[in-house]
Amino acid sequence: MLRRILAVPAGLIAGIVCITMIEKIGHQMYPPPAGAGSNDMVAMKEYVAHAPFMALFFVIIAYAVAAFVSGFTASKVANNGKHTSAVVCGIIFLCITIYMMFSLPTPIWFWVLGIGVWGLVLMGSKLALKTK
């Protein structure tokens, strides 16, 4: 029972670490303007509206890796042979993603990929359930 309870936070933490690491790489390659801090939504909206394709695509890559790792981690920790913990992680991340896309002006391709990529939690979960 405790493993199933801890599986979701473990999956979320693993996903957040992946997103943070990959987005840091993206910010090194495509740095936001000096004034565009994470607390300044006006500057962030301006940056996202004019950001190069790869700057935004790094976010999608981060989401994809996070989805897979989150699903894998949650299913491994739960160790109950079900995808439930992975799906819960995916739903939580999906809600956060949709909130961020409403907050910042992202193109339609970002919406499609940003929502679709969270299905990768099931691939991570399937791999976790296959390996012992």
Short mmCIF file of N, CA and C in Angstrom, two decimals:
data_model
loop_
_atom_site.label_atom_id
_atom_site.label_comp_id
_atom_site.label_asym_id
_atom_site.label_seq_id
_atom_site.Cartn_x
_atom_site.Cartn_y
_atom_site.Cartn_z
N MET A 1 0.82 -1.20 0.00
CA MET A 1 0.00 0.00 0.00
C MET A 1 0.86 1.26 0.00
N LEU A 2 1.89 1.28 0.83
CA LEU A 2 2.77 2.44 0.92
C LEU A 2 3.49 2.69 -0.41
N ARG A 3 3.88 1.60 -1.08
CA ARG A 3 4.55 1.74 -2.38
C ARG A 3 3.64 2.41 -3.40
N ARG A 4 2.36 2.06 -3.39
CA ARG A 4 1.42 2.66 -4.34
C ARG A 4 1.20 4.14 -4.04
N ILE A 5 1.24 4.49 -2.77
CA ILE A 5 1.07 5.90 -2.38
C ILE A 5 2.30 6.71 -2.79
N LEU A 6 3.48 6.15 -2.59
CA LEU A 6 4.72 6.86 -2.90
C LEU A 6 5.06 6.85 -4.39
N ALA A 7 4.40 5.99 -5.16
CA ALA A 7 4.71 5.86 -6.58
C ALA A 7 4.45 7.16 -7.35
N VAL A 8 3.33 7.81 -7.07
CA VAL A 8 2.99 9.03 -7.80
C VAL A 8 3.98 10.17 -7.48
N PRO A 9 4.25 10.47 -6.20
CA PRO A 9 5.26 11.51 -5.94
C PRO A 9 6.63 11.16 -6.53
N ALA A 10 7.01 9.89 -6.49
CA ALA A 10 8.29 9.49 -7.07
C ALA A 10 8.31 9.73 -8.57
N GLY A 11 7.22 9.38 -9.24
CA GLY A 11 7.12 9.62 -10.68
C GLY A 11 7.14 11.10 -11.02
N LEU A 12 6.44 11.89 -10.22
CA LEU A 12 6.41 13.34 -10.45
C LEU A 12 7.79 13.96 -10.25
N ILE A 13 8.49 13.55 -9.20
CA ILE A 13 9.83 14.07 -8.94
C ILE A 13 10.77 13.69 -10.08
N ALA A 14 10.71 12.44 -10.52
CA ALA A 14 11.56 12.00 -11.63
C ALA A 14 11.27 12.82 -12.89
N GLY A 15 10.01 13.07 -13.16
CA GLY A 15 9.63 13.87 -14.33
C GLY A 15 10.10 15.30 -14.23
N ILE A 16 9.95 15.89 -13.05
CA ILE A 16 10.38 17.28 -12.84
C ILE A 16 11.89 17.41 -13.03
N VAL A 17 12.64 16.44 -12.53
CA VAL A 17 14.09 16.46 -12.70
C VAL A 17 14.45 16.41 -14.19
N CYS A 18 13.77 15.55 -14.95
CA CYS A 18 14.02 15.46 -16.40
C CYS A 18 13.71 16.78 -17.10
N ILE A 19 12.57 17.35 -16.79
CA ILE A 19 12.18 18.61 -17.42
C ILE A 19 13.20 19.70 -17.10
N THR A 20 13.59 19.78 -15.84
CA THR A 20 14.55 20.81 -15.42
C THR A 20 15.88 20.67 -16.15
N MET A 21 16.39 19.44 -16.21
CA MET A 21 17.69 19.22 -16.85
C MET A 21 17.64 19.54 -18.34
N ILE A 22 16.63 19.08 -19.04
CA ILE A 22 16.56 19.29 -20.48
C ILE A 22 16.26 20.75 -20.81
N GLU A 23 15.41 21.38 -20.04
CA GLU A 23 15.14 22.79 -20.29
C GLU A 23 16.36 23.66 -20.00
N LYS A 24 17.19 23.27 -19.04
CA LYS A 24 18.44 24.01 -18.79
C LYS A 24 19.35 23.93 -20.00
N ILE A 25 19.42 22.75 -20.62
CA ILE A 25 20.22 22.60 -21.84
C ILE A 25 19.65 23.50 -22.94
N GLY A 26 18.33 23.49 -23.07
CA GLY A 26 17.68 24.34 -24.07
C GLY A 26 17.94 25.81 -23.82
N HIS A 27 17.94 26.23 -22.56
CA HIS A 27 18.19 27.64 -22.24
C HIS A 27 19.65 28.03 -22.48
N GLN A 28 20.55 27.05 -22.38
CA GLN A 28 21.95 27.35 -22.70
C GLN A 28 22.12 27.54 -24.20
N MET A 29 21.40 26.75 -24.99
CA MET A 29 21.51 26.86 -26.45
C MET A 29 20.71 28.03 -27.00
N TYR A 30 19.56 28.30 -26.39
CA TYR A 30 18.67 29.38 -26.82
C TYR A 30 18.29 30.20 -25.59
N PRO A 31 19.20 31.04 -25.11
CA PRO A 31 18.94 31.78 -23.86
C PRO A 31 17.81 32.79 -24.02
N PRO A 32 16.95 32.85 -23.01
CA PRO A 32 15.93 33.90 -23.03
C PRO A 32 16.59 35.26 -22.79
N PRO A 33 15.91 36.33 -23.15
CA PRO A 33 16.48 37.67 -22.90
C PRO A 33 16.76 37.87 -21.42
N ALA A 34 17.72 38.73 -21.13
CA ALA A 34 18.15 38.96 -19.75
C ALA A 34 17.00 39.37 -18.84
N GLY A 35 16.05 40.13 -19.33
CA GLY A 35 14.95 40.60 -18.50
C GLY A 35 13.81 39.61 -18.37
N ALA A 36 13.87 38.49 -19.08
CA ALA A 36 12.76 37.53 -19.07
C ALA A 36 12.96 36.49 -17.98
N GLY A 37 12.71 36.86 -16.76
CA GLY A 37 12.79 35.93 -15.65
C GLY A 37 11.49 35.15 -15.53
N SER A 38 11.51 34.06 -14.80
CA SER A 38 10.31 33.23 -14.67
C SER A 38 9.20 33.93 -13.90
N ASN A 39 9.53 35.00 -13.17
CA ASN A 39 8.51 35.74 -12.43
C ASN A 39 7.88 36.87 -13.24
N ASP A 40 8.47 37.20 -14.37
CA ASP A 40 7.98 38.29 -15.22
C ASP A 40 7.19 37.70 -16.39
N MET A 41 5.87 37.56 -16.21
CA MET A 41 5.04 36.91 -17.22
C MET A 41 4.96 37.71 -18.51
N VAL A 42 5.01 39.02 -18.43
CA VAL A 42 4.94 39.85 -19.64
C VAL A 42 6.17 39.58 -20.52
N ALA A 43 7.35 39.57 -19.90
CA ALA A 43 8.58 39.30 -20.65
C ALA A 43 8.59 37.87 -21.18
N MET A 44 8.09 36.92 -20.39
CA MET A 44 8.04 35.52 -20.85
C MET A 44 7.09 35.37 -22.03
N LYS A 45 5.94 36.04 -21.98
CA LYS A 45 4.99 35.98 -23.10
C LYS A 45 5.63 36.53 -24.37
N GLU A 46 6.35 37.62 -24.24
CA GLU A 46 7.02 38.22 -25.39
C GLU A 46 8.09 37.28 -25.94
N TYR A 47 8.85 36.65 -25.04
CA TYR A 47 9.89 35.72 -25.46
C TYR A 47 9.29 34.52 -26.18
N VAL A 48 8.28 33.91 -25.60
CA VAL A 48 7.67 32.71 -26.19
C VAL A 48 7.04 33.04 -27.54
N ALA A 49 6.45 34.21 -27.67
CA ALA A 49 5.81 34.59 -28.93
C ALA A 49 6.82 34.72 -30.07
N HIS A 50 8.08 35.03 -29.75
CA HIS A 50 9.09 35.24 -30.78
C HIS A 50 10.26 34.26 -30.67
N ALA A 51 10.14 33.24 -29.87
CA ALA A 51 11.23 32.29 -29.67
C ALA A 51 11.45 31.45 -30.93
N PRO A 52 12.70 31.06 -31.18
CA PRO A 52 12.95 30.17 -32.32
C PRO A 52 12.30 28.80 -32.10
N PHE A 53 12.06 28.11 -33.20
CA PHE A 53 11.40 26.80 -33.14
C PHE A 53 12.08 25.86 -32.15
N MET A 54 13.39 25.73 -32.24
CA MET A 54 14.10 24.77 -31.38
C MET A 54 14.03 25.15 -29.90
N ALA A 55 13.92 26.42 -29.60
CA ALA A 55 13.78 26.83 -28.20
C ALA A 55 12.50 26.24 -27.61
N LEU A 56 11.43 26.26 -28.38
CA LEU A 56 10.17 25.67 -27.92
C LEU A 56 10.20 24.15 -28.02
N PHE A 57 10.87 23.64 -29.04
CA PHE A 57 10.91 22.19 -29.22
C PHE A 57 11.68 21.51 -28.10
N PHE A 58 12.63 22.21 -27.50
CA PHE A 58 13.33 21.65 -26.33
C PHE A 58 12.35 21.38 -25.19
N VAL A 59 11.34 22.20 -25.07
CA VAL A 59 10.32 21.97 -24.04
C VAL A 59 9.56 20.69 -24.35
N ILE A 60 9.21 20.47 -25.61
CA ILE A 60 8.52 19.24 -26.00
C ILE A 60 9.40 18.02 -25.75
N ILE A 61 10.69 18.13 -26.07
CA ILE A 61 11.62 17.03 -25.78
C ILE A 61 11.66 16.76 -24.29
N ALA A 62 11.71 17.81 -23.50
CA ALA A 62 11.73 17.66 -22.04
C ALA A 62 10.46 16.96 -21.55
N TYR A 63 9.32 17.35 -22.10
CA TYR A 63 8.05 16.71 -21.72
C TYR A 63 8.06 15.23 -22.10
N ALA A 64 8.57 14.92 -23.28
CA ALA A 64 8.58 13.52 -23.75
C ALA A 64 9.44 12.65 -22.85
N VAL A 65 10.64 13.11 -22.55
CA VAL A 65 11.53 12.34 -21.67
C VAL A 65 10.91 12.23 -20.28
N ALA A 66 10.36 13.32 -19.78
CA ALA A 66 9.73 13.31 -18.46
C ALA A 66 8.55 12.35 -18.41
N ALA A 67 7.76 12.31 -19.46
CA ALA A 67 6.61 11.41 -19.49
C ALA A 67 7.07 9.96 -19.40
N PHE A 68 8.05 9.60 -20.21
CA PHE A 68 8.55 8.22 -20.20
C PHE A 68 9.15 7.86 -18.85
N VAL A 69 10.03 8.71 -18.34
CA VAL A 69 10.70 8.44 -17.06
C VAL A 69 9.70 8.44 -15.91
N SER A 70 8.75 9.34 -15.94
CA SER A 70 7.73 9.42 -14.89
C SER A 70 6.89 8.14 -14.86
N GLY A 71 6.45 7.70 -16.03
CA GLY A 71 5.66 6.47 -16.10
C GLY A 71 6.46 5.26 -15.65
N PHE A 72 7.71 5.18 -16.07
CA PHE A 72 8.58 4.08 -15.68
C PHE A 72 8.78 4.06 -14.17
N THR A 73 9.14 5.21 -13.62
CA THR A 73 9.41 5.32 -12.18
C THR A 73 8.18 5.00 -11.35
N ALA A 74 7.05 5.57 -11.71
CA ALA A 74 5.82 5.35 -10.94
C ALA A 74 5.44 3.87 -10.94
N SER A 75 5.53 3.21 -12.08
CA SER A 75 5.16 1.80 -12.15
C SER A 75 6.15 0.91 -11.42
N LYS A 76 7.43 1.26 -11.49
CA LYS A 76 8.44 0.48 -10.76
C LYS A 76 8.24 0.59 -9.25
N VAL A 77 7.98 1.80 -8.79
CA VAL A 77 7.80 2.00 -7.35
C VAL A 77 6.53 1.33 -6.87
N ALA A 78 5.44 1.47 -7.63
CA ALA A 78 4.16 0.86 -7.22
C ALA A 78 4.26 -0.65 -7.19
N ASN A 79 4.94 -1.22 -8.18
CA ASN A 79 5.19 -2.67 -8.22
C ASN A 79 3.92 -3.49 -8.05
N ASN A 80 2.82 -3.05 -8.69
CA ASN A 80 1.57 -3.79 -8.56
C ASN A 80 1.08 -4.34 -9.90
N GLY A 81 1.89 -4.21 -10.94
CA GLY A 81 1.52 -4.75 -12.24
C GLY A 81 0.47 -3.94 -12.99
N LYS A 82 0.18 -2.73 -12.53
CA LYS A 82 -0.83 -1.89 -13.18
C LYS A 82 -0.21 -0.56 -13.61
N HIS A 83 -0.90 0.10 -14.54
CA HIS A 83 -0.45 1.39 -15.05
C HIS A 83 -1.03 2.57 -14.26
N THR A 84 -1.77 2.31 -13.22
CA THR A 84 -2.52 3.36 -12.52
C THR A 84 -1.65 4.52 -12.06
N SER A 85 -0.56 4.24 -11.40
CA SER A 85 0.31 5.31 -10.88
C SER A 85 0.90 6.13 -12.02
N ALA A 86 1.27 5.48 -13.10
CA ALA A 86 1.82 6.18 -14.26
C ALA A 86 0.77 7.09 -14.88
N VAL A 87 -0.45 6.61 -14.99
CA VAL A 87 -1.53 7.40 -15.58
C VAL A 87 -1.82 8.62 -14.72
N VAL A 88 -1.81 8.46 -13.41
CA VAL A 88 -2.03 9.60 -12.51
C VAL A 88 -0.94 10.66 -12.72
N CYS A 89 0.30 10.22 -12.82
CA CYS A 89 1.40 11.16 -13.09
C CYS A 89 1.17 11.88 -14.42
N GLY A 90 0.79 11.12 -15.44
CA GLY A 90 0.54 11.71 -16.75
C GLY A 90 -0.57 12.74 -16.72
N ILE A 91 -1.64 12.45 -15.99
CA ILE A 91 -2.76 13.39 -15.90
C ILE A 91 -2.35 14.67 -15.17
N ILE A 92 -1.58 14.53 -14.10
CA ILE A 92 -1.11 15.71 -13.37
C ILE A 92 -0.23 16.58 -14.25
N PHE A 93 0.74 15.94 -14.94
CA PHE A 93 1.61 16.70 -15.83
C PHE A 93 0.82 17.32 -16.99
N LEU A 94 -0.16 16.61 -17.50
CA LEU A 94 -0.99 17.13 -18.59
C LEU A 94 -1.74 18.38 -18.15
N CYS A 95 -2.30 18.36 -16.97
CA CYS A 95 -3.01 19.53 -16.45
C CYS A 95 -2.08 20.73 -16.30
N ILE A 96 -0.87 20.49 -15.81
CA ILE A 96 0.11 21.56 -15.67
C ILE A 96 0.50 22.10 -17.04
N THR A 97 0.68 21.21 -18.00
CA THR A 97 1.05 21.61 -19.35
C THR A 97 -0.03 22.47 -19.99
N ILE A 98 -1.28 22.07 -19.85
CA ILE A 98 -2.38 22.84 -20.42
C ILE A 98 -2.47 24.22 -19.76
N TYR A 99 -2.28 24.26 -18.46
CA TYR A 99 -2.27 25.55 -17.76
C TYR A 99 -1.18 26.47 -18.32
N MET A 100 0.02 25.92 -18.50
CA MET A 100 1.13 26.72 -19.02
C MET A 100 0.85 27.19 -20.45
N MET A 101 0.21 26.34 -21.26
CA MET A 101 -0.08 26.73 -22.64
C MET A 101 -1.15 27.81 -22.70
N PHE A 102 -2.06 27.82 -21.74
CA PHE A 102 -3.03 28.91 -21.66
C PHE A 102 -2.36 30.20 -21.17
N SER A 103 -1.36 30.06 -20.31
CA SER A 103 -0.68 31.23 -19.74
C SER A 103 0.25 31.92 -20.72
N LEU A 104 0.89 31.12 -21.59
CA LEU A 104 1.86 31.66 -22.54
C LEU A 104 1.36 31.44 -23.96
N PRO A 105 1.62 32.36 -24.87
CA PRO A 105 1.13 32.24 -26.25
C PRO A 105 1.95 31.23 -27.06
N THR A 106 1.52 30.00 -27.08
CA THR A 106 2.26 28.97 -27.81
C THR A 106 1.55 28.64 -29.12
N PRO A 107 2.31 28.25 -30.15
CA PRO A 107 1.71 27.91 -31.44
C PRO A 107 0.91 26.60 -31.37
N ILE A 108 0.09 26.37 -32.37
CA ILE A 108 -0.79 25.20 -32.37
C ILE A 108 -0.01 23.89 -32.37
N TRP A 109 1.13 23.83 -33.06
CA TRP A 109 1.92 22.61 -33.07
C TRP A 109 2.40 22.27 -31.66
N PHE A 110 2.69 23.30 -30.87
CA PHE A 110 3.12 23.08 -29.49
C PHE A 110 1.98 22.48 -28.67
N TRP A 111 0.75 22.94 -28.92
CA TRP A 111 -0.41 22.39 -28.22
C TRP A 111 -0.57 20.91 -28.56
N VAL A 112 -0.50 20.59 -29.84
CA VAL A 112 -0.71 19.20 -30.27
C VAL A 112 0.35 18.28 -29.67
N LEU A 113 1.61 18.66 -29.84
CA LEU A 113 2.69 17.82 -29.30
C LEU A 113 2.73 17.86 -27.78
N GLY A 114 2.49 19.02 -27.20
CA GLY A 114 2.53 19.16 -25.75
C GLY A 114 1.50 18.32 -25.03
N ILE A 115 0.35 18.14 -25.66
CA ILE A 115 -0.69 17.29 -25.07
C ILE A 115 -0.44 15.83 -25.39
N GLY A 116 -0.10 15.55 -26.64
CA GLY A 116 0.08 14.16 -27.07
C GLY A 116 1.24 13.44 -26.42
N VAL A 117 2.29 14.17 -26.12
CA VAL A 117 3.51 13.55 -25.61
C VAL A 117 3.30 12.89 -24.24
N TRP A 118 2.32 13.33 -23.49
CA TRP A 118 2.12 12.75 -22.16
C TRP A 118 1.59 11.33 -22.22
N GLY A 119 1.17 10.88 -23.39
CA GLY A 119 0.82 9.46 -23.56
C GLY A 119 2.02 8.54 -23.40
N LEU A 120 3.22 9.11 -23.47
CA LEU A 120 4.43 8.31 -23.30
C LEU A 120 4.57 7.74 -21.89
N VAL A 121 3.77 8.22 -20.95
CA VAL A 121 3.82 7.62 -19.61
C VAL A 121 3.46 6.14 -19.70
N LEU A 122 2.58 5.80 -20.63
CA LEU A 122 2.19 4.39 -20.78
C LEU A 122 3.32 3.55 -21.34
N MET A 123 4.12 4.11 -22.24
CA MET A 123 5.28 3.37 -22.76
C MET A 123 6.30 3.12 -21.65
N GLY A 124 6.55 4.14 -20.84
CA GLY A 124 7.45 3.97 -19.71
C GLY A 124 6.93 2.95 -18.72
N SER A 125 5.62 3.00 -18.49
CA SER A 125 4.99 2.05 -17.58
C SER A 125 5.08 0.63 -18.11
N LYS A 126 4.82 0.46 -19.41
CA LYS A 126 4.90 -0.88 -20.01
C LYS A 126 6.30 -1.45 -19.90
N LEU A 127 7.31 -0.63 -20.14
CA LEU A 127 8.69 -1.09 -20.00
C LEU A 127 8.98 -1.48 -18.56
N ALA A 128 8.50 -0.69 -17.62
CA ALA A 128 8.73 -0.99 -16.20
C ALA A 128 8.07 -2.30 -15.80
N LEU A 129 6.89 -2.57 -16.35
CA LEU A 129 6.19 -3.79 -15.99
C LEU A 129 6.81 -5.02 -16.65
N LYS A 130 7.51 -4.83 -17.77
CA LYS A 130 8.17 -5.95 -18.45
C LYS A 130 9.47 -6.34 -17.77
N THR A 131 10.18 -5.36 -17.20
CA THR A 131 11.48 -5.63 -16.58
C THR A 131 11.31 -5.88 -15.09
N LYS A 132 12.13 -6.74 -14.59
CA LYS A 132 12.05 -7.07 -13.15
C LYS A 132 13.18 -6.43 -12.38
#
